[in-house]
Amino acid sequence: MTAARARLAAMVTFATQADRDEFDSRVENVVVAETRQHVLANRRDAVQAQMRIAQLERALCQCEPEREHADYSMPAEYVHAADCAVTAALQVAIP
């Protein structure tokens, strides 16, 4: 009877450990998903801020800005003319 009880206890412990491992992996998946969601939300906010800045620049701009480079596979800043309101605003904002 004692050996059977020991085997039963070992089986229960194994089942409990398997359940614990499954629970831990599910919790880890949730944490990874939440982290990924925060990273994506931060990236989205950064892109939205860049789009808003570009929109404001287009509204204020009095010149025809030129791209820094012609490689359209990479992002580029636009260079405004010296007498443009955007250039003046950037010089005041970033001394």
GROMACS .gro file of N, CA and C in nm:
model
  285
    1MET      N    1   0.082  -0.119   0.000
    1MET     CA    2   0.000   0.000   0.000
    1MET      C    3   0.086   0.126   0.000
    2THR      N    4   0.196   0.121   0.067
    2THR     CA    5   0.281   0.238   0.075
    2THR      C    6   0.344   0.269  -0.060
    3ALA      N    7   0.386   0.170  -0.135
    3ALA     CA    8   0.445   0.192  -0.267
    3ALA      C    9   0.342   0.251  -0.362
    4ALA      N   10   0.219   0.200  -0.356
    4ALA     CA   11   0.112   0.253  -0.442
    4ALA      C   12   0.083   0.398  -0.408
    5ARG      N   13   0.083   0.426  -0.278
    5ARG     CA   14   0.059   0.563  -0.235
    5ARG      C   15   0.172   0.655  -0.282
    6ALA      N   16   0.294   0.607  -0.275
    6ALA     CA   17   0.408   0.687  -0.319
    6ALA      C   18   0.400   0.714  -0.469
    7ARG      N   19   0.361   0.608  -0.546
    7ARG     CA   20   0.345   0.628  -0.691
    7ARG      C   21   0.234   0.728  -0.721
    8LEU      N   22   0.123   0.717  -0.647
    8LEU     CA   23   0.012   0.810  -0.666
    8LEU      C   24   0.056   0.953  -0.632
    9ALA      N   25   0.128   0.967  -0.525
    9ALA     CA   26   0.177   1.100  -0.487
    9ALA      C   27   0.271   1.155  -0.594
   10ALA      N   28   0.356   1.068  -0.650
   10ALA     CA   29   0.447   1.112  -0.756
   10ALA      C   30   0.369   1.154  -0.879
   11MET      N   31   0.262   1.081  -0.914
   11MET     CA   32   0.180   1.116  -1.030
   11MET      C   33   0.108   1.249  -1.007
   12VAL      N   34   0.057   1.268  -0.886
   12VAL     CA   35  -0.012   1.393  -0.855
   12VAL      C   36   0.087   1.509  -0.861
   13THR      N   37   0.208   1.489  -0.808
   13THR     CA   38   0.309   1.593  -0.814
   13THR      C   39   0.346   1.624  -0.958
   14PHE      N   40   0.359   1.520  -1.042
   14PHE     CA   41   0.392   1.542  -1.182
   14PHE      C   42   0.282   1.620  -1.252
   15ALA      N   43   0.157   1.583  -1.225
   15ALA     CA   44   0.045   1.655  -1.287
   15ALA      C   45   0.043   1.799  -1.238
   16THR      N   46   0.068   1.819  -1.112
   16THR     CA   47   0.069   1.953  -1.057
   16THR      C   48   0.183   2.035  -1.117
   17GLN      N   49   0.301   1.973  -1.132
   17GLN     CA   50   0.415   2.043  -1.192
   17GLN      C   51   0.386   2.076  -1.338
   18ALA      N   52   0.323   1.983  -1.411
   18ALA     CA   53   0.288   2.010  -1.550
   18ALA      C   54   0.188   2.125  -1.559
   19ASP      N   55   0.090   2.125  -1.469
   19ASP     CA   56  -0.006   2.235  -1.467
   19ASP      C   57   0.064   2.367  -1.434
   20ARG      N   58   0.156   2.361  -1.340
   20ARG     CA   59   0.229   2.482  -1.301
   20ARG      C   60   0.313   2.533  -1.417
   21ASP      N   61   0.379   2.441  -1.488
   21ASP     CA   62   0.459   2.481  -1.604
   21ASP      C   63   0.372   2.544  -1.713
   22GLU      N   64   0.256   2.483  -1.737
   22GLU     CA   65   0.165   2.538  -1.838
   22GLU      C   66   0.116   2.677  -1.798
   23PHE      N   67   0.082   2.692  -1.670
   23PHE     CA   68   0.037   2.822  -1.620
   23PHE      C   69   0.148   2.926  -1.635
   24ASP      N   70   0.271   2.888  -1.597
   24ASP     CA   71   0.384   2.980  -1.608
   24ASP      C   72   0.408   3.022  -1.752
   25SER      N   73   0.396   2.927  -1.846
   25SER     CA   74   0.418   2.963  -1.986
   25SER      C   75   0.307   3.055  -2.037
   26ARG      N   76   0.185   3.033  -1.991
   26ARG     CA   77   0.075   3.122  -2.032
   26ARG      C   78   0.095   3.263  -1.976
   27VAL      N   79   0.139   3.270  -1.850
   27VAL     CA   80   0.165   3.401  -1.790
   27VAL      C   81   0.278   3.471  -1.866
   28GLU      N   82   0.382   3.395  -1.901
   28GLU     CA   83   0.493   3.453  -1.977
   28GLU      C   84   0.445   3.504  -2.113
   29ASN      N   85   0.357   3.429  -2.179
   29ASN     CA   86   0.303   3.473  -2.308
   29ASN      C   87   0.224   3.603  -2.293
   30VAL      N   88   0.148   3.615  -2.184
   30VAL     CA   89   0.070   3.737  -2.161
   30VAL      C   90   0.163   3.855  -2.137
   31VAL      N   91   0.269   3.834  -2.058
   31VAL     CA   92   0.364   3.941  -2.030
   31VAL      C   93   0.434   3.985  -2.158
   32VAL      N   94   0.474   3.889  -2.241
   32VAL     CA   95   0.539   3.922  -2.369
   32VAL      C   96   0.443   4.000  -2.458
   33ALA      N   97   0.317   3.957  -2.463
   33ALA     CA   98   0.218   4.026  -2.546
   33ALA      C   99   0.195   4.169  -2.497
   34GLU      N  100   0.187   4.187  -2.364
   34GLU     CA  101   0.167   4.322  -2.310
   34GLU      C  102   0.287   4.411  -2.339
   35THR      N  103   0.407   4.355  -2.326
   35THR     CA  104   0.528   4.431  -2.356
   35THR      C  105   0.530   4.472  -2.503
   36ARG      N  106   0.497   4.377  -2.591
   36ARG     CA  107   0.492   4.407  -2.734
   36ARG      C  108   0.389   4.515  -2.762
   37GLN      N  109   0.276   4.509  -2.692
   37GLN     CA  110   0.171   4.608  -2.712
   37GLN      C  111   0.220   4.747  -2.671
   38HIS      N  112   0.294   4.756  -2.558
   38HIS     CA  113   0.347   4.885  -2.515
   38HIS      C  114   0.450   4.939  -2.614
   39VAL      N  115   0.535   4.851  -2.664
   39VAL     CA  116   0.637   4.893  -2.761
   39VAL      C  117   0.570   4.947  -2.887
   40LEU      N  118   0.470   4.874  -2.935
   40LEU     CA  119   0.399   4.918  -3.056
   40LEU      C  120   0.324   5.049  -3.032
   41ALA      N  121   0.266   5.064  -2.913
   41ALA     CA  122   0.196   5.188  -2.881
   41ALA      C  123   0.293   5.306  -2.878
   42ASN      N  124   0.411   5.285  -2.822
   42ASN     CA  125   0.512   5.391  -2.819
   42ASN      C  126   0.558   5.428  -2.960
   43ARG      N  127   0.578   5.328  -3.045
   43ARG     CA  128   0.617   5.355  -3.184
   43ARG      C  129   0.507   5.431  -3.256
   44ARG      N  130   0.381   5.389  -3.234
   44ARG     CA  131   0.268   5.457  -3.297
   44ARG      C  132   0.261   5.602  -3.254
   45ASP      N  133   0.280   5.628  -3.124
   45ASP     CA  134   0.277   5.765  -3.074
   45ASP      C  135   0.389   5.849  -3.136
   46ALA      N  136   0.507   5.790  -3.151
   46ALA     CA  137   0.619   5.863  -3.212
   46ALA      C  138   0.589   5.897  -3.357
   47VAL      N  139   0.532   5.803  -3.431
   47VAL     CA  140   0.499   5.827  -3.572
   47VAL      C  141   0.389   5.933  -3.582
   48GLN      N  142   0.290   5.925  -3.494
   48GLN     CA  143   0.183   6.026  -3.496
   48GLN      C  144   0.239   6.165  -3.465
   49ALA      N  145   0.334   6.174  -3.373
   49ALA     CA  146   0.396   6.303  -3.342
   49ALA      C  147   0.474   6.356  -3.462
   50GLN      N  148   0.547   6.268  -3.530
   50GLN     CA  149   0.620   6.311  -3.649
   50GLN      C  150   0.525   6.357  -3.759
   51MET      N  151   0.413   6.287  -3.775
   51MET     CA  152   0.316   6.327  -3.876
   51MET      C  153   0.255   6.463  -3.842
   52ARG      N  154   0.229   6.487  -3.713
   52ARG     CA  155   0.172   6.616  -3.671
   52ARG      C  156   0.272   6.729  -3.695
   53ILE      N  157   0.398   6.703  -3.664
   53ILE     CA  158   0.502   6.804  -3.689
   53ILE      C  159   0.511   6.835  -3.838
   54ALA      N  160   0.508   6.732  -3.921
   54ALA     CA  161   0.513   6.752  -4.066
   54ALA      C  162   0.391   6.831  -4.114
   55GLN      N  163   0.275   6.802  -4.056
   55GLN     CA  164   0.154   6.875  -4.094
   55GLN      C  165   0.166   7.023  -4.057
   56LEU      N  166   0.217   7.051  -3.938
   56LEU     CA  167   0.236   7.190  -3.896
   56LEU      C  168   0.339   7.261  -3.983
   57GLU      N  169   0.446   7.189  -4.018
   57GLU     CA  170   0.548   7.248  -4.106
   57GLU      C  171   0.488   7.284  -4.242
   58ARG      N  172   0.405   7.194  -4.296
   58ARG     CA  173   0.344   7.223  -4.427
   58ARG      C  174   0.253   7.345  -4.418
   59ALA      N  175   0.184   7.361  -4.304
   59ALA     CA  176   0.095   7.476  -4.288
   59ALA      C  177   0.173   7.607  -4.275
   60LEU      N  178   0.291   7.601  -4.212
   60LEU     CA  179   0.372   7.722  -4.191
   60LEU      C  180   0.468   7.751  -4.305
   61CYS      N  181   0.501   7.650  -4.382
   61CYS     CA  182   0.609   7.661  -4.480
   61CYS      C  183   0.573   7.758  -4.592
   62GLN      N  184   0.672   7.841  -4.628
   62GLN     CA  185   0.656   7.936  -4.738
   62GLN      C  186   0.748   7.903  -4.854
   63CYS      N  187   0.823   7.796  -4.842
   63CYS     CA  188   0.918   7.761  -4.947
   63CYS      C  189   0.889   7.618  -4.997
   64GLU      N  190   0.968   7.574  -5.086
   64GLU     CA  191   0.958   7.437  -5.139
   64GLU      C  192   1.075   7.358  -5.077
   65PRO      N  193   1.052   7.288  -4.964
   65PRO     CA  194   1.163   7.220  -4.898
   65PRO      C  195   1.220   7.107  -4.984
   66GLU      N  196   1.349   7.083  -4.968
   66GLU     CA  197   1.418   6.979  -5.044
   66GLU      C  198   1.459   6.867  -4.949
   67ARG      N  199   1.456   6.744  -5.002
   67ARG     CA  200   1.500   6.629  -4.922
   67ARG      C  201   1.651   6.635  -4.901
   68GLU      N  202   1.694   6.578  -4.788
   68GLU     CA  203   1.838   6.571  -4.760
   68GLU      C  204   1.910   6.484  -4.861
   69HIS      N  205   1.845   6.376  -4.902
   69HIS     CA  206   1.906   6.283  -4.998
   69HIS      C  207   1.797   6.226  -5.087
   70ALA      N  208   1.837   6.161  -5.194
   70ALA     CA  209   1.741   6.109  -5.292
   70ALA      C  210   1.709   5.961  -5.271
   71ASP      N  211   1.757   5.901  -5.163
   71ASP     CA  212   1.730   5.759  -5.136
   71ASP      C  213   1.594   5.749  -5.068
   72TYR      N  214   1.492   5.715  -5.144
   72TYR     CA  215   1.356   5.713  -5.091
   72TYR      C  216   1.326   5.590  -5.008
   73SER      N  217   1.420   5.496  -4.998
   73SER     CA  218   1.399   5.380  -4.911
   73SER      C  219   1.430   5.415  -4.766
   74MET      N  220   1.493   5.531  -4.744
   74MET     CA  221   1.528   5.575  -4.610
   74MET      C  222   1.455   5.705  -4.578
   75PRO      N  223   1.421   5.725  -4.450
   75PRO     CA  224   1.358   5.852  -4.414
   75PRO      C  225   1.457   5.967  -4.426
   76ALA      N  226   1.406   6.083  -4.453
   76ALA     CA  227   1.494   6.200  -4.468
   76ALA      C  228   1.425   6.322  -4.411
   77GLU      N  229   1.505   6.412  -4.362
   77GLU     CA  230   1.454   6.541  -4.318
   77GLU      C  231   1.444   6.632  -4.441
   78TYR      N  232   1.358   6.729  -4.432
   78TYR     CA  233   1.346   6.826  -4.541
   78TYR      C  234   1.418   6.954  -4.501
   79VAL      N  235   1.495   7.010  -4.592
   79VAL     CA  236   1.571   7.131  -4.567
   79VAL      C  237   1.490   7.249  -4.622
   80HIS      N  238   1.458   7.342  -4.532
   80HIS     CA  239   1.379   7.459  -4.571
   80HIS      C  240   1.472   7.574  -4.608
   81ALA      N  241   1.421   7.667  -4.683
   81ALA     CA  242   1.498   7.786  -4.722
   81ALA      C  243   1.529   7.871  -4.598
   82ALA      N  244   1.629   7.956  -4.609
   82ALA     CA  245   1.673   8.037  -4.495
   82ALA      C  246   1.566   8.134  -4.448
   83ASP      N  247   1.482   8.183  -4.540
   83ASP     CA  248   1.380   8.281  -4.502
   83ASP      C  249   1.245   8.217  -4.470
   84CYS      N  250   1.240   8.087  -4.458
   84CYS     CA  251   1.114   8.015  -4.430
   84CYS      C  252   1.078   8.028  -4.282
   85ALA      N  253   0.949   8.033  -4.252
   85ALA     CA  254   0.903   8.044  -4.113
   85ALA      C  255   0.939   7.920  -4.032
   86VAL      N  256   0.943   7.804  -4.097
   86VAL     CA  257   0.979   7.681  -4.028
   86VAL      C  258   1.124   7.687  -3.982
   87THR      N  259   1.212   7.736  -4.066
   87THR     CA  260   1.353   7.750  -4.029
   87THR      C  261   1.368   7.845  -3.912
   88ALA      N  262   1.296   7.956  -3.915
   88ALA     CA  263   1.301   8.052  -3.804
   88ALA      C  264   1.249   7.989  -3.675
   89ALA      N  265   1.141   7.914  -3.685
   89ALA     CA  266   1.085   7.849  -3.566
   89ALA      C  267   1.181   7.744  -3.511
   90LEU      N  268   1.246   7.669  -3.599
   90LEU     CA  269   1.343   7.569  -3.553
   90LEU      C  270   1.463   7.634  -3.487
   91GLN      N  271   1.507   7.748  -3.539
   91GLN     CA  272   1.622   7.818  -3.479
   91GLN      C  273   1.588   7.871  -3.341
   92VAL      N  274   1.463   7.911  -3.321
   92VAL     CA  275   1.421   7.959  -3.189
   92VAL      C  276   1.404   7.841  -3.094
   93ALA      N  277   1.346   7.731  -3.145
   93ALA     CA  278   1.319   7.615  -3.060
   93ALA      C  279   1.446   7.540  -3.024
   94ILE      N  280   1.540   7.531  -3.117
   94ILE     CA  281   1.664   7.456  -3.095
   94ILE      C  282   1.780   7.553  -3.112
   95PRO      N  283   1.825   7.614  -3.003
   95PRO     CA  284   1.932   7.715  -3.014
   95PRO      C  285   2.066   7.653  -3.051
   0.00000   0.00000   0.00000
